[in-house]
PDB file of C-alpha atoms in Angstrom:
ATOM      1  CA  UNK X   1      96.466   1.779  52.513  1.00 75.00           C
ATOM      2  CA  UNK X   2      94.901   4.578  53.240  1.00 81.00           C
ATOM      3  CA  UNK X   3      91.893   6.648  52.176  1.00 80.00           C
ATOM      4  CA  UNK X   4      89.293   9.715  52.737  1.00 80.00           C
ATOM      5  CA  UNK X   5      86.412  10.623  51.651  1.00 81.00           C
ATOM      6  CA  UNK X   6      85.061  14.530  51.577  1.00 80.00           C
ATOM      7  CA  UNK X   7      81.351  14.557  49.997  1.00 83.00           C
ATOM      8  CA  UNK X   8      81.465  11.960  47.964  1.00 85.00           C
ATOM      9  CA  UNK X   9      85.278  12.581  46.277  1.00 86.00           C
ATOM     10  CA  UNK X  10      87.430   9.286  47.190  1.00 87.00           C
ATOM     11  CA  UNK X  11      91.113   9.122  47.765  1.00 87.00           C
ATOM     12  CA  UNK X  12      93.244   6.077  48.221  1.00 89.00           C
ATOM     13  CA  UNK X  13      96.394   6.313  48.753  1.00 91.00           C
ATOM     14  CA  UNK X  14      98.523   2.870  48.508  1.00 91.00           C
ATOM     15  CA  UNK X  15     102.126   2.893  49.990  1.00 92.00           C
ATOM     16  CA  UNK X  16     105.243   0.975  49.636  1.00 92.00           C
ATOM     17  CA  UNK X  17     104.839  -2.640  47.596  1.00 92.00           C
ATOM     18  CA  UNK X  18     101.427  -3.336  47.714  1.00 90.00           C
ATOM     19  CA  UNK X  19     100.503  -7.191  47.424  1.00 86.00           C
ATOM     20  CA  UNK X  20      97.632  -9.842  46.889  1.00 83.00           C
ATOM     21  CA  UNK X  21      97.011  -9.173  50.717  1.00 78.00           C
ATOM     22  CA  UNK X  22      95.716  -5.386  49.942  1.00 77.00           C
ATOM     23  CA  UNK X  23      92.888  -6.967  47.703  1.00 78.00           C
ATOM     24  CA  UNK X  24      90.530  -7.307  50.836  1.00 81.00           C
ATOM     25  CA  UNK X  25      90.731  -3.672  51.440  1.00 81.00           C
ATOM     26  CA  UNK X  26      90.478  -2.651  47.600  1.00 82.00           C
ATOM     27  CA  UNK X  27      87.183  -4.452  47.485  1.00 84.00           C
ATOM     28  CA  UNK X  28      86.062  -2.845  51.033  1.00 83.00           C
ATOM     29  CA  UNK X  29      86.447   0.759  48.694  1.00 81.00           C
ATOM     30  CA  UNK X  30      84.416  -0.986  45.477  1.00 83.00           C
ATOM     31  CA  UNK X  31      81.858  -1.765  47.716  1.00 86.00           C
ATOM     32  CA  UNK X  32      81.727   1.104  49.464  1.00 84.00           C
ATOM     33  CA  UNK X  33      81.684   3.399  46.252  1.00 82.00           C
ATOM     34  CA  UNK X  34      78.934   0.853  44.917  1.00 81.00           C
ATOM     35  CA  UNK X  35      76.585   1.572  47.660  1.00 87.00           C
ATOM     36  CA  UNK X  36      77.155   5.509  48.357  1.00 86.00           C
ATOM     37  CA  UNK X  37      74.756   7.245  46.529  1.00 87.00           C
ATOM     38  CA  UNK X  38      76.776  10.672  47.131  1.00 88.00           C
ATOM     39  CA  UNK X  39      79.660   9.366  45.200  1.00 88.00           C
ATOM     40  CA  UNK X  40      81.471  11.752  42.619  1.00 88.00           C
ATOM     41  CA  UNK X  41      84.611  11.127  41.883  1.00 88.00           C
ATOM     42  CA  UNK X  42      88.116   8.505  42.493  1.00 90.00           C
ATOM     43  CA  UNK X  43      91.479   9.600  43.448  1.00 91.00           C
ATOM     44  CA  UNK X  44      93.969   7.118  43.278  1.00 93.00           C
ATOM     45  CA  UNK X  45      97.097   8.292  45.422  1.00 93.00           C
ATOM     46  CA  UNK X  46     100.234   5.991  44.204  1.00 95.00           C
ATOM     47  CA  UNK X  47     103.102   8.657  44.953  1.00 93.00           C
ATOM     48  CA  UNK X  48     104.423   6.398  47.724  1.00 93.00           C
ATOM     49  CA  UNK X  49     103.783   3.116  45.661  1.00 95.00           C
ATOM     50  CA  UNK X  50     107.173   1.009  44.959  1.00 95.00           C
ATOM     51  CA  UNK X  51     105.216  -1.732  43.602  1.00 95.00           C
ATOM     52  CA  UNK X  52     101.826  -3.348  42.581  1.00 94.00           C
ATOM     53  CA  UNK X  53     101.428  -6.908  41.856  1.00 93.00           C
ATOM     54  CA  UNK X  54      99.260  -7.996  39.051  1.00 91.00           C
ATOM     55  CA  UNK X  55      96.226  -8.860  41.269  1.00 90.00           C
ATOM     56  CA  UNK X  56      96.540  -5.447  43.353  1.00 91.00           C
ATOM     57  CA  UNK X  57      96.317  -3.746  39.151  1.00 93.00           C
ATOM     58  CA  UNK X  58      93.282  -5.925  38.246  1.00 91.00           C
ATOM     59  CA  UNK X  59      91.208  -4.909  41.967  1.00 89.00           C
ATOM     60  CA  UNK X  60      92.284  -1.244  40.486  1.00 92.00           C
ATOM     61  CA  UNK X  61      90.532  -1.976  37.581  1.00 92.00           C
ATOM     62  CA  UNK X  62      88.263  -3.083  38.998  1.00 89.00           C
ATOM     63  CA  UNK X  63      87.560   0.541  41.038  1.00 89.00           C
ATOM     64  CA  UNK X  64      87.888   2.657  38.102  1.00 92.00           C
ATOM     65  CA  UNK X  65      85.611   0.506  35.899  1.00 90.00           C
ATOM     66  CA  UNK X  66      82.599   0.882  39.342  1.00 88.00           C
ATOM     67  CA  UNK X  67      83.813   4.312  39.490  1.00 89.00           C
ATOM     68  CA  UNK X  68      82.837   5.209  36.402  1.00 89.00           C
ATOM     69  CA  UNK X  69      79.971   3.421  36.018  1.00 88.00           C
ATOM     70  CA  UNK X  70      78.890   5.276  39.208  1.00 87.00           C
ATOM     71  CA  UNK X  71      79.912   8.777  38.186  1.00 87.00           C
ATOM     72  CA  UNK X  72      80.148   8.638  34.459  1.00 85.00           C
ATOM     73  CA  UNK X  73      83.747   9.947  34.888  1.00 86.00           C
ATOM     74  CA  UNK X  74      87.248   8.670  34.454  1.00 89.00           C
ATOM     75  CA  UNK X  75      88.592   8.626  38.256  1.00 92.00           C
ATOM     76  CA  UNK X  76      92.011   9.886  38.709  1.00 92.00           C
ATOM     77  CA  UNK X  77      95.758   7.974  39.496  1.00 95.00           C
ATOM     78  CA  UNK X  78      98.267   9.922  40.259  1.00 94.00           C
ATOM     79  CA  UNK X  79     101.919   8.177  40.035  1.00 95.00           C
ATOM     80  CA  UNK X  80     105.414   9.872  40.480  1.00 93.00           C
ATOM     81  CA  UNK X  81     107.057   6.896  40.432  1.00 94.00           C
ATOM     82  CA  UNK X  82     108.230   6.337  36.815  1.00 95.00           C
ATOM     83  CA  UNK X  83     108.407   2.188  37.452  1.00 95.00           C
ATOM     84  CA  UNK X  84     104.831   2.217  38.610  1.00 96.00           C
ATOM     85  CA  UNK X  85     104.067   4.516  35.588  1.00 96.00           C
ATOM     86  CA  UNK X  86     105.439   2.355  33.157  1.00 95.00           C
ATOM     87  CA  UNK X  87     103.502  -0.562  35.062  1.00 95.00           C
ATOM     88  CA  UNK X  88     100.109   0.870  34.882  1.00 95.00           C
ATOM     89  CA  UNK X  89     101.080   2.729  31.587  1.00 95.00           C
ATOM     90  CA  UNK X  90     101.537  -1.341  29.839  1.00 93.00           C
ATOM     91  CA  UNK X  91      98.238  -2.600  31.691  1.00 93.00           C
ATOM     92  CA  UNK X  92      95.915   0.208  29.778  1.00 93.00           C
ATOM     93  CA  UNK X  93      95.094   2.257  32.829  1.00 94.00           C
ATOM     94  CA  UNK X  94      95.134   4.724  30.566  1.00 92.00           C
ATOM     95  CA  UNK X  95      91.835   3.624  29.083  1.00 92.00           C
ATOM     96  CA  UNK X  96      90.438   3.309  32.759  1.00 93.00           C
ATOM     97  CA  UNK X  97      91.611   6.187  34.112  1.00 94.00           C
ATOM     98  CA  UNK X  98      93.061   9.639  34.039  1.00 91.00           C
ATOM     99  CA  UNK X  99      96.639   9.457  35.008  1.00 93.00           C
ATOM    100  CA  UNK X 100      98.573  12.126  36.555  1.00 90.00           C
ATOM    101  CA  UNK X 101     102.054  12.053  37.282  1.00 86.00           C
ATOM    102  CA  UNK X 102     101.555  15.683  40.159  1.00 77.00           C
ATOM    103  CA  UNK X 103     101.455  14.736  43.635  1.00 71.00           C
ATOM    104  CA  UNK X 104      98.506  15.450  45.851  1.00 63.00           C
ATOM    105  CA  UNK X 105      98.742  18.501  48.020  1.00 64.00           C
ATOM    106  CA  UNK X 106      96.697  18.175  51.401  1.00 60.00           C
ATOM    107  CA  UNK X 107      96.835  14.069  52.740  1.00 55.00           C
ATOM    108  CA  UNK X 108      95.749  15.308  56.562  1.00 55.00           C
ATOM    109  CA  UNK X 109      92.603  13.743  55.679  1.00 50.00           C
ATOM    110  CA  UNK X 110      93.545   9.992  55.422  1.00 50.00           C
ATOM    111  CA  UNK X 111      92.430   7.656  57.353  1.00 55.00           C
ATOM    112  CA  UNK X 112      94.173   4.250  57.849  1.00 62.00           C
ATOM    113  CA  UNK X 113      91.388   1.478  56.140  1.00 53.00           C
ATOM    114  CA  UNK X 114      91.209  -1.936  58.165  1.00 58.00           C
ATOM    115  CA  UNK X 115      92.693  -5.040  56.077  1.00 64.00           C
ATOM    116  CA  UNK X 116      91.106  -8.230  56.825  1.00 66.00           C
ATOM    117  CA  UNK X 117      92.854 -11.859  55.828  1.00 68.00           C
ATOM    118  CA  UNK X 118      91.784 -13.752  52.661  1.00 66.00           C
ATOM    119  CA  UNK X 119      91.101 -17.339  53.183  1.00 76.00           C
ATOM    120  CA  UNK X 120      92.619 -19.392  50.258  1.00 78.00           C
ATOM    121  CA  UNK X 121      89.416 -19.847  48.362  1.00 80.00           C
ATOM    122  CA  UNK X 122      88.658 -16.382  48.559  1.00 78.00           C
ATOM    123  CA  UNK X 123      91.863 -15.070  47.485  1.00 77.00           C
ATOM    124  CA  UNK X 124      92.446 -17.332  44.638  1.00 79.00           C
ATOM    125  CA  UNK X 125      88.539 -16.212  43.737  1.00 82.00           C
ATOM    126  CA  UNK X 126      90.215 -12.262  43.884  1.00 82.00           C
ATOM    127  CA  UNK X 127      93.132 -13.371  41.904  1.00 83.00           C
ATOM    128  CA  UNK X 128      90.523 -14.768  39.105  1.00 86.00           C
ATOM    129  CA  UNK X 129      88.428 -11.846  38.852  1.00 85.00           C
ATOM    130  CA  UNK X 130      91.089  -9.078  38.794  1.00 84.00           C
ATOM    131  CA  UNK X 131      93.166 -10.835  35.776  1.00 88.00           C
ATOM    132  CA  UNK X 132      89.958 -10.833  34.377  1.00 89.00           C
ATOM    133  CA  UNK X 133      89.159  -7.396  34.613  1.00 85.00           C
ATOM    134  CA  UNK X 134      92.984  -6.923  33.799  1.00 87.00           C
ATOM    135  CA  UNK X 135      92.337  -8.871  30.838  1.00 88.00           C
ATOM    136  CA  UNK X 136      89.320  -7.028  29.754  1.00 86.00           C
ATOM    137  CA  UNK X 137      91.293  -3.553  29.240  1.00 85.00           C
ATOM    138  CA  UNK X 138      93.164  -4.675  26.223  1.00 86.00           C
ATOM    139  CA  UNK X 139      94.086  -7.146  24.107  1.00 86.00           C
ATOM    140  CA  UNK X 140      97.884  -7.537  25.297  1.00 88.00           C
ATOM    141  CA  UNK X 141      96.742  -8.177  28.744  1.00 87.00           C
ATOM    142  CA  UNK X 142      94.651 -11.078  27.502  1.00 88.00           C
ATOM    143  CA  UNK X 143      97.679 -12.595  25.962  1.00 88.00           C
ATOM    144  CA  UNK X 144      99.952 -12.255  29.727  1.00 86.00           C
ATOM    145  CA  UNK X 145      97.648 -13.283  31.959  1.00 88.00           C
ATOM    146  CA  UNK X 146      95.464 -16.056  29.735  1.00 88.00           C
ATOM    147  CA  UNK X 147      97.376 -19.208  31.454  1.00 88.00           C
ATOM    148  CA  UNK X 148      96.878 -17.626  34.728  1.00 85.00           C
ATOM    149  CA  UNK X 149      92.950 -17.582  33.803  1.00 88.00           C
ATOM    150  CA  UNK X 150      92.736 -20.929  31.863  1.00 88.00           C
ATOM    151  CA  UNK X 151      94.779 -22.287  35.275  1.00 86.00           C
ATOM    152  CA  UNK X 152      92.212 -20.724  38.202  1.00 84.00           C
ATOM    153  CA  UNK X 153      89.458 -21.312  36.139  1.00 86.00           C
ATOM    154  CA  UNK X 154      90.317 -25.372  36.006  1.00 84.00           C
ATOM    155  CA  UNK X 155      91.023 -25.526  39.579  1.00 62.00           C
ATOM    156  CA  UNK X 156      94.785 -26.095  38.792  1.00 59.00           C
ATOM    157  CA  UNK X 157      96.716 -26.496  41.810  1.00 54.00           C
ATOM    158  CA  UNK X 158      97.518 -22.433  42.608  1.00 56.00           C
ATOM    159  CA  UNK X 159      99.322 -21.984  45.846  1.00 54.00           C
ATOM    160  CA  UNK X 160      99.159 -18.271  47.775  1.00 52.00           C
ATOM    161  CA  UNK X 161     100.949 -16.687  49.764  1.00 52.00           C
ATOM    162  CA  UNK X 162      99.919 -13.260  51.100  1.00 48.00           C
ATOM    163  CA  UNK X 163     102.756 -10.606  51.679  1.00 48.00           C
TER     164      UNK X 163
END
């Protein structure tokens, strides 16, 4: 993953099949956009994206709901791919944020962002809260990811494995 920031304008830029493991580093940019008060806009880079699992799409989520609640805009995703379209097409990100299928011109700017490991309680924690925020889009998400709710939420026996 990687991201910039120039006065308060955020790119992120996730490459190749981005995983549960990623989440640390999503929430690293939520907080980081939470406590900048210069913060203006979201640019989500996904032109190099092969695929997002459905807690890397909730931690998105996630961003552009903080996003907007910070700037009173819709932040930006741009996708070429037409796979991860259709993926983030069918979760509502179209309700969450402005979707744009032209790639981003000047990357020189990005900077590599740190990932730090997830013990077990925190990741199945992250797994919780982005179906939640998943499920809070629209009403079709509520219907996929309820048992995956109802089952973190009772302490069901969830394994993970990062990667």
């Amino acid at each position: 993953m990687l991201q910039a920031d120039c006065s308060g304008v955020y790119v992120l830029k996730l490459v190749g099949e981005v995983r549960l493991n990623a989440c640390s580093t999503i929430d690293v940019a939520i907080d980081t956009i939470s406590e900048n008060l210069n913060f203006r806009s979201l640019i989500v880079d996904l032109t190099e994206t092969i695929h997002l699992d459905s807690t890397t799409l909730g931690m998105l989520a996630k961003l552009a709901v903080k996003a907007k609640e910070k700037s009173h805009f819709l932040p930006s995703i741009v996708s070429t791919n037409p796979d991860v379209t259709r993926v983030i097409e069918s979760m509502g990100f179209d309700s969450v944020f402005l979707i744009t299928r032209e790639p981003i011109e000047n990357e020189s700017e990005l900077l590599e962002m740190p990932q730090s490991p997830l013990q077990e309680e925190e990741m199945r924690q992250t797994v919780l809260k982005a179906h939640k925020v998943l499920m809070d889009i629209n009403e079709s998400n509520c219907t996929k990811f309820r048992d995956l709710v109802d089952a973190l939420e009772g302490n069901d026996v969830v394994t993970f494995k990062a990667g």
